[in-house]
Coordinates of C-alpha atoms in Angstrom, one line a residue:
M202 CA -117.2 -162.5 -134.0
A203 CA -115.0 -159.5 -135.0
Q204 CA -111.5 -159.7 -136.2
E205 CA -108.8 -158.9 -133.6
Q206 CA -105.1 -158.4 -134.4
K207 CA -104.3 -159.0 -130.7
I208 CA -105.7 -162.5 -131.0
A209 CA -103.6 -163.2 -134.1
D210 CA -100.5 -161.9 -132.3
S211 CA -101.1 -164.2 -129.3
L212 CA -101.8 -167.2 -131.6
T213 CA -98.6 -166.6 -133.5
V214 CA -96.7 -167.6 -130.4
I215 CA -98.5 -170.9 -130.2
Y216 CA -98.0 -171.4 -134.0
K217 CA -94.2 -170.9 -133.7
K218 CA -93.9 -173.6 -130.9
G219 CA -95.3 -176.1 -133.4
N220 CA -96.3 -178.8 -130.8
L221 CA -99.9 -179.2 -131.9
N222 CA -101.9 -182.2 -133.0
K223 CA -103.6 -182.0 -136.4
M224 CA -107.0 -180.9 -135.3
D225 CA -105.7 -178.2 -133.1
K226 CA -103.4 -177.0 -135.9
F227 CA -106.3 -176.9 -138.3
E228 CA -108.3 -174.6 -135.9
L229 CA -105.2 -172.5 -135.1
L230 CA -104.5 -171.8 -138.8
R231 CA -108.2 -170.9 -139.4
N232 CA -108.1 -168.4 -136.5
L233 CA -104.8 -166.9 -137.6
S234 CA -106.0 -166.4 -141.1
F235 CA -109.2 -164.7 -139.9
N236 CA -107.7 -162.5 -137.2
E237 CA -104.6 -161.3 -139.1
I238 CA -105.5 -157.8 -140.2
N239 CA -102.2 -155.9 -140.5
D240 CA -100.6 -158.3 -143.0
L241 CA -102.9 -159.5 -145.8
D242 CA -100.2 -161.7 -147.4
L243 CA -99.5 -163.4 -144.1
S244 CA -103.2 -164.1 -143.7
L245 CA -103.3 -165.7 -147.2
R246 CA -100.3 -167.8 -146.3
Y247 CA -102.1 -169.2 -143.2
A248 CA -105.1 -170.0 -145.4
D249 CA -103.0 -171.7 -148.0
E250 CA -101.3 -173.8 -145.3
L251 CA -104.6 -174.8 -143.9
I252 CA -105.8 -175.8 -147.4
A253 CA -102.6 -177.9 -148.0
L254 CA -102.9 -179.7 -144.6
S255 CA -106.6 -180.4 -144.8
S256 CA -106.3 -181.6 -148.4
A257 CA -103.5 -184.1 -147.4
E258 CA -105.7 -185.4 -144.6
N259 CA -108.9 -185.5 -146.8
N260 CA -110.5 -183.3 -144.1
Y261 CA -113.2 -181.6 -146.3
L262 CA -114.6 -179.5 -143.4
Y263 CA -111.4 -177.6 -142.9
L264 CA -110.7 -177.6 -146.6
H265 CA -114.0 -175.7 -146.9
R266 CA -112.9 -173.3 -144.1
G267 CA -109.5 -172.8 -145.7
Y268 CA -110.8 -171.8 -149.1
Y269 CA -113.5 -169.7 -147.4
Q270 CA -110.8 -167.6 -145.6
K271 CA -108.8 -167.4 -148.8
G272 CA -111.8 -166.1 -150.7
N273 CA -112.3 -163.5 -147.9
K274 CA -108.8 -162.3 -148.1
H275 CA -108.7 -162.0 -151.9
R276 CA -111.9 -160.0 -151.7
L277 CA -110.3 -157.7 -149.2
A278 CA -107.5 -157.2 -151.6
G279 CA -109.9 -156.4 -154.4
D280 CA -109.1 -159.5 -156.5
L281 CA -112.6 -160.6 -157.2
N282 CA -111.8 -163.3 -159.7
K283 CA -109.5 -165.1 -157.3
S284 CA -112.0 -164.6 -154.5
L285 CA -114.8 -166.1 -156.6
A286 CA -112.6 -169.1 -157.5
A287 CA -111.8 -169.8 -153.8
F288 CA -115.5 -169.5 -152.7
F289 CA -116.5 -172.0 -155.4
K290 CA -113.9 -174.5 -154.0
S291 CA -115.1 -173.7 -150.5
A292 CA -118.7 -174.7 -151.5
T293 CA -117.4 -177.9 -153.2
A294 CA -115.5 -179.0 -150.1
A295 CA -118.5 -178.2 -147.8
T296 CA -120.6 -180.5 -150.1
K297 CA -118.1 -183.3 -149.7
A298 CA -118.1 -182.8 -145.9
K299 CA -121.9 -182.9 -145.9
Y300 CA -121.8 -179.5 -144.1
T301 CA -124.9 -177.8 -145.4
V302 CA -124.4 -174.6 -143.4
G303 CA -120.9 -174.2 -145.0
E304 CA -122.3 -174.9 -148.5
G305 CA -125.0 -172.2 -147.9
V306 CA -122.6 -169.7 -146.5
S307 CA -120.2 -170.2 -149.5
Y308 CA -123.0 -169.6 -151.9
S309 CA -123.9 -166.5 -150.1
A310 CA -120.3 -165.3 -150.3
I311 CA -120.3 -166.0 -154.1
A312 CA -123.5 -164.0 -154.4
D313 CA -121.9 -161.1 -152.5
V314 CA -119.0 -161.0 -154.9
Y315 CA -121.3 -161.0 -157.9
S316 CA -123.4 -158.3 -156.3
V317 CA -120.3 -156.1 -155.9
M318 CA -119.3 -156.8 -159.5
G319 CA -122.7 -155.6 -160.6
N320 CA -123.7 -159.0 -162.0
A321 CA -127.3 -158.9 -160.6
K322 CA -128.4 -162.1 -162.4
N323 CA -125.7 -164.3 -160.9
A324 CA -126.0 -162.6 -157.5
E325 CA -129.7 -163.4 -157.4
L326 CA -129.1 -167.0 -158.5
Y327 CA -126.6 -167.7 -155.7
Y328 CA -128.5 -165.9 -153.1
T329 CA -131.5 -168.1 -154.0
K330 CA -129.3 -171.2 -153.7
A331 CA -127.8 -170.1 -150.4
I332 CA -131.1 -169.3 -148.8
A333 CA -132.7 -172.5 -149.9
L334 CA -129.9 -174.6 -148.4
L335 CA -129.8 -172.6 -145.1
R336 CA -133.5 -173.1 -144.7
T337 CA -132.8 -176.8 -144.3
T338 CA -130.5 -176.1 -141.3
D339 CA -131.1 -174.9 -137.8
N340 CA -128.6 -172.0 -138.2
A341 CA -131.0 -169.1 -138.0
I342 CA -128.3 -166.4 -137.9
A343 CA -126.6 -167.7 -141.1
L344 CA -129.9 -167.7 -142.8
A345 CA -130.8 -164.3 -141.6
S346 CA -127.4 -162.9 -142.8
A347 CA -128.0 -164.4 -146.3
L348 CA -131.5 -162.8 -146.4
L349 CA -130.1 -159.5 -145.2
N350 CA -127.4 -159.5 -147.9
A351 CA -129.9 -160.5 -150.6
G352 CA -132.1 -157.6 -149.4
D353 CA -129.1 -155.2 -149.8
D354 CA -128.6 -156.5 -153.3
S355 CA -132.3 -155.8 -154.1
F356 CA -132.0 -152.4 -152.6
R357 CA -128.9 -151.6 -154.6
N358 CA -130.9 -152.5 -157.8
K359 CA -133.8 -150.3 -156.6
K360 CA -136.1 -153.3 -156.1
Y361 CA -137.5 -151.9 -152.9
D362 CA -140.5 -154.1 -152.4
K363 CA -138.4 -157.2 -152.9
A364 CA -135.8 -155.8 -150.5
L365 CA -138.5 -155.3 -147.8
V366 CA -139.6 -159.0 -148.1
Y367 CA -136.0 -160.1 -147.4
F368 CA -135.5 -157.6 -144.6
N369 CA -138.8 -158.5 -142.9
E370 CA -137.9 -162.2 -142.8
S371 CA -134.3 -161.6 -141.7
G372 CA -135.5 -159.2 -139.0
A373 CA -137.8 -161.9 -137.6
L374 CA -135.0 -164.4 -137.5
F375 CA -132.5 -162.0 -135.8
K376 CA -135.2 -161.1 -133.3
K377 CA -136.0 -164.7 -132.5
A378 CA -132.3 -165.5 -132.1
D379 CA -132.0 -162.4 -129.9
Y380 CA -129.1 -161.2 -132.1
L381 CA -129.5 -157.5 -131.4
I382 CA -126.8 -156.1 -133.7
G383 CA -128.3 -158.0 -136.6
T384 CA -131.7 -156.6 -135.7
A385 CA -130.3 -153.1 -135.6
Y386 CA -128.9 -153.2 -139.1
N387 CA -132.1 -154.8 -140.3
L388 CA -134.2 -152.0 -138.9
G389 CA -131.8 -149.4 -140.4
N390 CA -131.9 -151.0 -143.8
I391 CA -135.7 -151.1 -143.8
G392 CA -135.7 -147.4 -142.9
K393 CA -133.5 -146.7 -145.9
V394 CA -136.0 -148.5 -148.2
Y395 CA -138.9 -146.5 -146.6
A396 CA -136.9 -143.3 -147.2
E397 CA -136.4 -144.1 -150.9
Q398 CA -140.2 -144.9 -151.2
G399 CA -141.1 -141.5 -149.6
R400 CA -142.5 -143.1 -146.5
D401 CA -140.5 -140.7 -144.3
K402 CA -142.4 -141.2 -141.0
L403 CA -141.7 -145.0 -141.0
A404 CA -138.2 -144.4 -142.2
M405 CA -137.5 -142.1 -139.2
I406 CA -139.0 -144.6 -136.7
N407 CA -136.8 -147.5 -138.0
I408 CA -133.6 -145.6 -138.4
T409 CA -133.9 -143.9 -135.0
E410 CA -134.5 -147.3 -133.3
A411 CA -131.5 -148.7 -135.2
I412 CA -129.3 -145.9 -134.0
N413 CA -130.4 -146.4 -130.4
M414 CA -129.5 -150.1 -130.6
L415 CA -126.2 -149.5 -132.3
E416 CA -125.2 -147.0 -129.5
V417 CA -125.3 -149.9 -127.0
Y418 CA -122.7 -151.8 -129.2
Q419 CA -120.8 -148.5 -129.8
D420 CA -121.1 -149.3 -133.6
Y421 CA -120.4 -145.7 -134.6
Y422 CA -120.0 -146.5 -138.3
G423 CA -123.6 -147.6 -138.5
I424 CA -124.8 -144.7 -136.4
S425 CA -122.9 -142.2 -138.6
D426 CA -124.2 -143.8 -141.8
Y427 CA -127.9 -143.7 -140.6
L428 CA -127.6 -140.1 -139.4
I429 CA -126.8 -139.2 -143.1
N430 CA -130.1 -140.9 -144.1
I431 CA -132.0 -138.8 -141.5
A432 CA -130.3 -135.6 -142.9
E433 CA -131.5 -136.6 -146.4
I434 CA -135.1 -137.0 -145.2
Y435 CA -135.1 -133.5 -143.7
S436 CA -133.4 -132.2 -146.9
K437 CA -136.3 -133.5 -149.0
R438 CA -138.6 -131.6 -146.7
N439 CA -136.5 -128.4 -147.3
D440 CA -135.9 -128.3 -143.5
W441 CA -132.2 -127.2 -144.0
P442 CA -131.3 -126.4 -140.4
T443 CA -132.4 -129.9 -139.2
A444 CA -130.7 -131.6 -142.1
V445 CA -127.5 -129.8 -141.4
H446 CA -127.7 -130.6 -137.7
Y447 CA -127.9 -134.4 -138.4
A448 CA -125.1 -134.2 -141.0
K449 CA -122.9 -132.4 -138.5
R450 CA -123.6 -135.1 -135.9
S451 CA -122.6 -137.7 -138.4
L452 CA -119.3 -135.8 -139.1
E453 CA -118.5 -135.4 -135.4
L454 CA -118.9 -139.1 -134.7
A455 CA -116.8 -140.0 -137.8
Q456 CA -114.0 -137.6 -136.8
K457 CA -114.0 -138.7 -133.2
Y458 CA -113.7 -142.4 -134.0
G459 CA -111.5 -142.2 -137.1
L460 CA -114.1 -143.4 -139.6
K461 CA -112.5 -142.0 -142.7
E462 CA -115.2 -143.2 -145.1
Q463 CA -117.9 -141.5 -143.1
V464 CA -115.8 -138.3 -142.7
S465 CA -115.7 -138.1 -146.4
V466 CA -119.4 -138.9 -146.8
S467 CA -120.5 -136.5 -144.1
N468 CA -118.5 -133.6 -145.6
L469 CA -119.9 -134.3 -149.0
K470 CA -123.5 -134.3 -147.6
L471 CA -122.8 -131.0 -145.8
S472 CA -121.4 -129.5 -148.9
E473 CA -124.5 -130.5 -150.9
L474 CA -126.8 -129.0 -148.2
Y475 CA -125.0 -125.7 -148.1
E476 CA -124.9 -125.5 -151.9
K477 CA -128.7 -125.9 -151.9
V478 CA -129.2 -123.0 -149.5
G479 CA -126.8 -120.8 -151.5
N480 CA -124.0 -120.7 -149.0
T481 CA -121.1 -121.3 -151.5
S482 CA -118.3 -120.5 -149.1
Q483 CA -119.4 -123.1 -146.6
S484 CA -120.2 -125.5 -149.4
L485 CA -116.6 -125.1 -150.7
K486 CA -115.1 -125.6 -147.3
Y487 CA -116.8 -128.9 -146.7
Y488 CA -116.1 -130.0 -150.3
K489 CA -112.4 -129.4 -149.7
D490 CA -112.5 -131.5 -146.5
H491 CA -114.3 -134.2 -148.5
I492 CA -111.4 -134.1 -151.1
T493 CA -108.8 -134.4 -148.3
Y494 CA -110.3 -137.7 -147.0
R495 CA -111.3 -139.0 -150.4
D496 CA -108.2 -141.1 -150.9
S497 CA -109.3 -143.5 -148.2
V498 CA -113.1 -143.3 -148.9
T499 CA -114.8 -146.7 -149.6
N500 CA -118.0 -145.3 -150.9
L501 CA -117.9 -146.2 -154.6
K502 CA -121.1 -144.3 -155.4
A503 CA -119.6 -141.0 -154.1
V504 CA -116.6 -141.5 -156.3
Q505 CA -118.7 -142.2 -159.4
Q506 CA -120.6 -139.0 -158.8
M507 CA -117.5 -136.9 -158.3
A508 CA -117.4 -135.5 -161.8
D509 CA -120.8 -133.8 -161.5
L510 CA -120.0 -132.5 -158.1
R511 CA -116.7 -131.1 -159.2
T512 CA -118.4 -129.2 -162.0
N513 CA -120.9 -127.7 -159.5
F514 CA -118.2 -126.7 -157.1
E515 CA -116.1 -125.2 -159.8
V516 CA -118.9 -122.7 -160.4
S517 CA -119.0 -121.8 -156.7
K518 CA -115.3 -121.5 -156.5
K519 CA -115.2 -119.1 -159.4
Q520 CA -117.9 -117.0 -157.7
V521 CA -115.7 -116.7 -154.7
Q522 CA -112.8 -115.7 -156.9
V523 CA -114.9 -113.0 -158.5
D524 CA -115.6 -111.5 -155.1
L525 CA -111.9 -111.5 -154.3
L526 CA -111.0 -109.8 -157.6
K527 CA -112.7 -106.6 -156.3
K528 CA -109.9 -106.2 -153.8
D529 CA -106.9 -107.4 -155.7
Q530 CA -107.1 -108.4 -159.4
E531 CA -103.6 -109.6 -159.8
I532 CA -103.7 -111.8 -156.7
Q533 CA -107.0 -113.2 -157.8
H534 CA -105.6 -114.1 -161.2
L535 CA -102.9 -116.2 -159.6
K536 CA -105.4 -117.9 -157.3
T537 CA -107.7 -118.6 -160.3
K538 CA -104.8 -120.2 -162.2
R539 CA -103.8 -122.2 -159.2
Q540 CA -107.4 -123.3 -158.5
R541 CA -107.8 -124.4 -162.1
N542 CA -104.7 -126.5 -162.0
L543 CA -105.9 -128.0 -158.7
I544 CA -109.2 -128.9 -160.4
Y545 CA -107.4 -130.6 -163.3
A546 CA -105.2 -132.5 -160.8
I547 CA -108.3 -133.6 -159.0
G548 CA -109.9 -134.8 -162.2
F549 CA -106.8 -136.8 -163.2
S550 CA -106.5 -138.3 -159.7
S551 CA -110.3 -139.2 -159.6
F552 CA -109.8 -142.1 -161.9
L553 CA -106.9 -143.5 -159.8
I554 CA -108.9 -142.9 -156.6
M555 CA -111.9 -144.8 -158.0
L556 CA -109.7 -147.9 -158.6
L557 CA -108.4 -147.7 -155.0
A558 CA -111.9 -147.0 -153.7
I559 CA -113.3 -150.2 -155.3
G560 CA -110.9 -152.4 -153.3
L561 CA -111.5 -150.5 -150.0
Y562 CA -115.2 -150.5 -150.5
R563 CA -115.3 -154.2 -151.0
R564 CA -113.1 -154.7 -148.0
Y565 CA -115.5 -152.8 -145.6
K566 CA -118.7 -154.4 -147.1
F567 CA -117.3 -157.9 -146.8
I568 CA -116.2 -157.4 -143.1
K569 CA -119.6 -156.0 -142.2
E570 CA -121.8 -158.5 -144.1
T571 CA -119.9 -161.7 -143.0
K572 CA -119.3 -160.7 -139.4
V573 CA -122.2 -162.7 -138.1
I574 CA -121.4 -165.8 -140.3
I575 CA -117.8 -165.9 -139.2
E576 CA -118.9 -165.8 -135.5
E577 CA -121.1 -168.9 -136.1
E578 CA -118.2 -170.6 -137.9
K579 CA -116.0 -170.1 -134.8
K580 CA -118.5 -171.7 -132.5
R581 CA -119.0 -174.7 -134.7
S582 CA -115.3 -175.5 -134.8
D583 CA -115.6 -176.7 -131.2
T584 CA -118.1 -179.4 -132.2
L585 CA -116.4 -180.9 -135.2
L586 CA -116.5 -184.5 -133.9
L587 CA -120.2 -184.1 -133.1
N588 CA -120.8 -183.6 -136.8
I589 CA -119.1 -187.0 -137.5
L590 CA -120.0 -189.3 -134.6
P591 CA -122.8 -189.7 -132.1
E592 CA -122.4 -187.3 -129.1
E593 CA -121.4 -190.0 -126.5
T594 CA -119.0 -191.6 -128.9
A595 CA -117.4 -188.3 -129.9
H596 CA -116.8 -187.4 -126.2
E597 CA -115.2 -190.8 -125.6
L598 CA -112.9 -190.3 -128.5
K599 CA -111.9 -186.9 -127.4
Q600 CA -111.2 -188.0 -123.8
N601 CA -109.5 -191.4 -124.4
G602 CA -108.2 -191.1 -128.0
R603 CA -110.1 -194.2 -129.0
V604 CA -113.6 -195.8 -128.7
E605 CA -114.3 -199.1 -127.1
A606 CA -116.8 -201.3 -129.0
K607 CA -120.1 -201.7 -127.1
K608 CA -122.8 -204.4 -127.2
F609 CA -126.4 -203.3 -127.2
E610 CA -128.9 -206.0 -126.1
S611 CA -131.9 -204.6 -128.0
V612 CA -131.9 -202.3 -131.0
T613 CA -134.0 -202.1 -134.2
V614 CA -132.2 -202.0 -137.6
L615 CA -133.8 -200.8 -140.8
F616 CA -132.7 -201.2 -144.4
T617 CA -134.2 -199.7 -147.6
D618 CA -133.6 -200.4 -151.2
F619 CA -134.9 -198.9 -154.5
K620 CA -136.6 -201.0 -157.1
S621 CA -134.8 -201.2 -160.6
F622 CA -132.1 -198.8 -159.4
T623 CA -129.4 -200.8 -161.2
Q624 CA -131.2 -200.5 -164.5
Y625 CA -131.6 -196.7 -164.1
A626 CA -127.9 -196.4 -163.1
N627 CA -127.0 -197.8 -166.6
I628 CA -129.0 -195.2 -168.5
L629 CA -129.0 -192.0 -166.3
S630 CA -126.1 -189.5 -166.2
P631 CA -124.1 -189.6 -162.9
E632 CA -125.4 -186.1 -162.0
K633 CA -129.1 -187.1 -162.5
L634 CA -128.6 -190.3 -160.6
V635 CA -127.0 -188.6 -157.6
E636 CA -129.6 -185.9 -157.7
S637 CA -132.4 -188.5 -157.5
I638 CA -130.8 -190.4 -154.6
D639 CA -130.1 -187.2 -152.7
Y640 CA -133.8 -186.2 -153.1
Y641 CA -134.8 -189.3 -151.1
F642 CA -131.9 -189.6 -148.7
S643 CA -132.2 -186.0 -147.6
K644 CA -135.8 -186.6 -146.6
F645 CA -134.9 -189.8 -144.8
D646 CA -132.3 -187.9 -142.7
V647 CA -135.0 -185.5 -141.6
I648 CA -137.3 -188.4 -140.6
M649 CA -134.5 -190.0 -138.6
E650 CA -133.8 -186.8 -136.7
K651 CA -137.6 -186.4 -136.0
Y652 CA -137.8 -189.8 -134.3
G653 CA -134.4 -189.7 -132.6
L654 CA -132.9 -192.5 -134.7
E655 CA -129.3 -192.9 -135.7
K656 CA -128.3 -193.0 -139.4
I657 CA -125.5 -195.5 -139.8
K658 CA -124.5 -195.3 -143.5
T659 CA -125.6 -195.4 -147.1
V660 CA -124.2 -197.9 -149.6
G661 CA -125.3 -197.2 -153.2
D662 CA -129.1 -196.9 -153.1
S663 CA -129.3 -198.7 -149.7
Y664 CA -130.1 -196.7 -146.6
M665 CA -129.3 -198.1 -143.1
C666 CA -130.3 -196.8 -139.7
A667 CA -130.8 -198.0 -136.2
G668 CA -132.8 -197.2 -133.0
G669 CA -131.9 -197.8 -129.4
L670 CA -128.3 -196.6 -129.7
P671 CA -125.9 -195.0 -128.8
F672 CA -128.4 -194.5 -125.9
P673 CA -130.6 -197.5 -125.1
T674 CA -134.3 -196.8 -125.2
K675 CA -137.4 -199.0 -124.7
D676 CA -139.5 -197.7 -127.6
H677 CA -136.9 -198.0 -130.4
A678 CA -139.0 -200.6 -132.3
Q679 CA -142.1 -198.4 -132.3
K680 CA -140.2 -195.3 -133.4
M681 CA -138.5 -197.2 -136.2
I682 CA -141.9 -198.5 -137.5
L683 CA -143.3 -194.9 -137.4
A684 CA -140.3 -193.7 -139.3
A685 CA -140.6 -196.5 -141.9
L686 CA -144.3 -195.7 -142.4
E687 CA -143.4 -192.0 -143.0
I688 CA -140.6 -193.0 -145.4
N689 CA -143.0 -195.3 -147.3
D690 CA -145.7 -192.5 -147.5
F691 CA -143.1 -190.0 -148.8
V692 CA -141.9 -192.4 -151.5
K693 CA -145.4 -193.1 -152.6
T694 CA -146.3 -189.4 -152.7
S695 CA -143.2 -188.7 -154.8
L696 CA -144.4 -191.2 -157.4
T697 CA -147.7 -189.4 -158.0
D698 CA -146.7 -185.8 -157.3
N699 CA -143.6 -185.4 -159.6
S700 CA -144.1 -181.9 -161.0
N701 CA -140.4 -181.7 -162.1
C702 CA -140.5 -185.0 -164.0
Q703 CA -137.5 -186.3 -162.1
T704 CA -136.5 -190.0 -161.9
R705 CA -138.6 -191.6 -159.1
F706 CA -138.4 -195.1 -157.6
E707 CA -140.5 -197.6 -155.6
I708 CA -138.9 -198.8 -152.3
R709 CA -138.6 -202.0 -150.2
I710 CA -138.2 -201.7 -146.5
G711 CA -137.0 -204.4 -144.0
I712 CA -136.7 -204.3 -140.2
N713 CA -135.3 -206.6 -137.6
S714 CA -134.7 -206.2 -133.8
G715 CA -132.0 -207.8 -131.6
P716 CA -128.5 -207.4 -130.1
V717 CA -125.7 -205.7 -132.0
V718 CA -122.1 -204.6 -131.4
A719 CA -121.4 -200.9 -132.2
G720 CA -118.1 -199.1 -132.6
V721 CA -115.9 -196.7 -134.6
V722 CA -113.7 -197.9 -137.4
G723 CA -110.8 -196.0 -139.0
S724 CA -107.9 -194.1 -137.6
K725 CA -108.0 -190.9 -139.7
K726 CA -111.4 -190.9 -141.3
F727 CA -113.8 -192.1 -138.6
S728 CA -117.0 -194.1 -139.2
Y729 CA -119.6 -195.3 -136.8
D730 CA -120.9 -198.8 -137.6
I731 CA -122.8 -201.8 -136.2
W732 CA -122.3 -205.6 -136.6
G733 CA -124.1 -208.9 -135.8
D734 CA -126.8 -211.3 -137.0
T735 CA -129.4 -208.7 -136.2
V736 CA -128.0 -206.5 -139.0
N737 CA -127.7 -209.4 -141.5
I738 CA -131.3 -210.5 -140.8
A739 CA -132.6 -206.9 -141.2
S740 CA -130.9 -206.8 -144.6
R741 CA -132.7 -210.1 -145.5
M742 CA -136.0 -208.6 -144.4
E743 CA -135.5 -205.9 -146.9
S744 CA -134.5 -208.2 -149.8
N745 CA -137.6 -210.4 -149.0
S746 CA -139.9 -207.4 -148.9
E747 CA -142.1 -206.1 -151.7
E748 CA -142.3 -202.7 -153.3
G749 CA -144.2 -200.2 -151.1
R750 CA -144.3 -202.6 -148.1
I751 CA -142.6 -202.8 -144.8
N752 CA -141.4 -206.3 -144.0
I753 CA -140.5 -207.1 -140.3
S754 CA -139.1 -210.1 -138.5
E755 CA -140.7 -212.1 -135.7
N756 CA -138.4 -210.4 -133.2
T757 CA -139.7 -206.9 -134.2
Y758 CA -143.3 -208.1 -134.4
A759 CA -143.1 -209.2 -130.8
L760 CA -142.2 -205.7 -129.8
I761 CA -144.7 -203.7 -131.8
K762 CA -147.7 -206.0 -132.3
D763 CA -149.9 -204.2 -129.8
S764 CA -149.3 -200.8 -131.5
F765 CA -149.5 -201.7 -135.2
A766 CA -151.8 -203.8 -137.4
C767 CA -149.6 -206.4 -139.1
E768 CA -150.2 -209.1 -141.8
Y769 CA -148.6 -212.5 -141.2
R770 CA -146.8 -213.8 -144.3
G771 CA -145.9 -217.2 -143.1
E772 CA -142.4 -218.8 -143.0
I773 CA -140.2 -217.7 -145.9
E774 CA -136.9 -219.2 -146.9
V775 CA -134.0 -216.8 -146.2
K776 CA -130.7 -217.1 -147.9
N777 CA -127.9 -218.5 -145.6
I778 CA -130.3 -218.5 -142.6
G779 CA -133.3 -220.8 -143.2
R780 CA -137.0 -220.4 -142.9
M781 CA -138.2 -217.3 -140.9
K782 CA -141.6 -215.9 -139.9
M783 CA -142.2 -212.5 -141.6
Y784 CA -144.9 -209.8 -141.3
F785 CA -146.1 -206.8 -143.3
V786 CA -146.9 -203.7 -141.3
N787 CA -150.1 -202.2 -142.5
E788 CA -151.1 -199.3 -140.2
I789 CA -151.0 -197.8 -136.8
R790 CA -153.3 -199.5 -134.3
N791 CA -152.8 -197.9 -130.9
I792 CA -149.9 -195.7 -129.8

């Protein structure tokens, strides 16, 4: 979603009234910070206010978003160190909020900053982290954007084959998501790589298609930019008339739509083309126009090449002066002196312009590269509660302001526990311990989603989930046993296939079925939980299980005995309950 000052102006009216609840104010501040274009300091103040409010409320999701906006604004201002610090805090907050997309997007933004700074090693490191995280989510556009930016970084470092790998994957994702503007830029960037590799035919096909798509969106910056690439292709073929034609089309679009950067770039390209064909007067004319717009140009590469270009044009200017001397030696002398002074002034100002251009260049690149990501962020803000609570419960909370506790007559509850975890906790570093637990729990979450089960909570090394709520189902016990078998297989495989030599555990699993009461606890930090004897017995099933086995109660056995082969264990004494019949689940029999 693109920034719009009109949106910021209209939201300011709401902001000044001040009669908003906390969640609405969080979202209002995020939108104000994003859309405020005219006053960068004001945009930063909105971001800081959002950070302060969300920090006071321990709302890590909006703390992530506040720091993300702050990083964006500092990058626009050209303060890369502050931008980097804010993006790191954004990633930390997203991790605490368990918001994987936000963590991945923050890593991608960190990589973008490192890329602009020329730190290729760190840029590649964080692009790799971002892409790996976003691959675990269903946010295809965020993943495609990170891949596209990583490809740009590879292109910038002349790693063309690697850039093509990134572009091909991001292009497939954009196409599948039917995100046409992303597809257009992806095609254009691939065309630029082909042009650098000398594959001009493929370059022309891709760039032409990109231009056609961008015309639908009236994205004249991209069109003007790609027209210059086409001009360069014809220049390499020594087809000067065609090259000049495309460069002039680029200039006309840039002038018509006020694209100052492209006005400068197009004039520079025309100047180079006319110089190559020996037309020094036309070359000088376009070079002067290039100088006129150069104070607002964001193309850092053009600024860095300015010294060589200036030397070339100095020669052509002197040739023009020699021609004029034939008519009036005295006038020409004055003009020569004035021109020389102008060149010296240009040389002195080039250094200052380069400093300004760095900031302006980063501002444009940032807006362009994060356009898609910010659009997704906006959409996700409307589903905040759905990230915290089950859908039905979230809707009830939004509608009534509270959630009534509900009784479910038949659900299945599962507990897991790792063998010898306490012993490892005493000898492992906190980082290694958390990394090991996260390795398992992340996989368990995927399995729960696969079978439509509800993760309730984790306590230490214990993982608790339930089936048959918040929507009652008839096959909750069968789905839970399938999930338990898959969890058990994953843990066993991890013990034997541990190429990274990480800490691995054996696991006990216990399952029970019966009635529970479910509801939401907390007034500021919500949590969905379940209570009842069914839960307590499920916990006892786990503590009376064995490593690598799935221990179920008689209640669960009655529901699944026709579908799974089970091994009767007899009646076993259960703490605070008495003797209970228990069964080990061995394998699938008939589903």
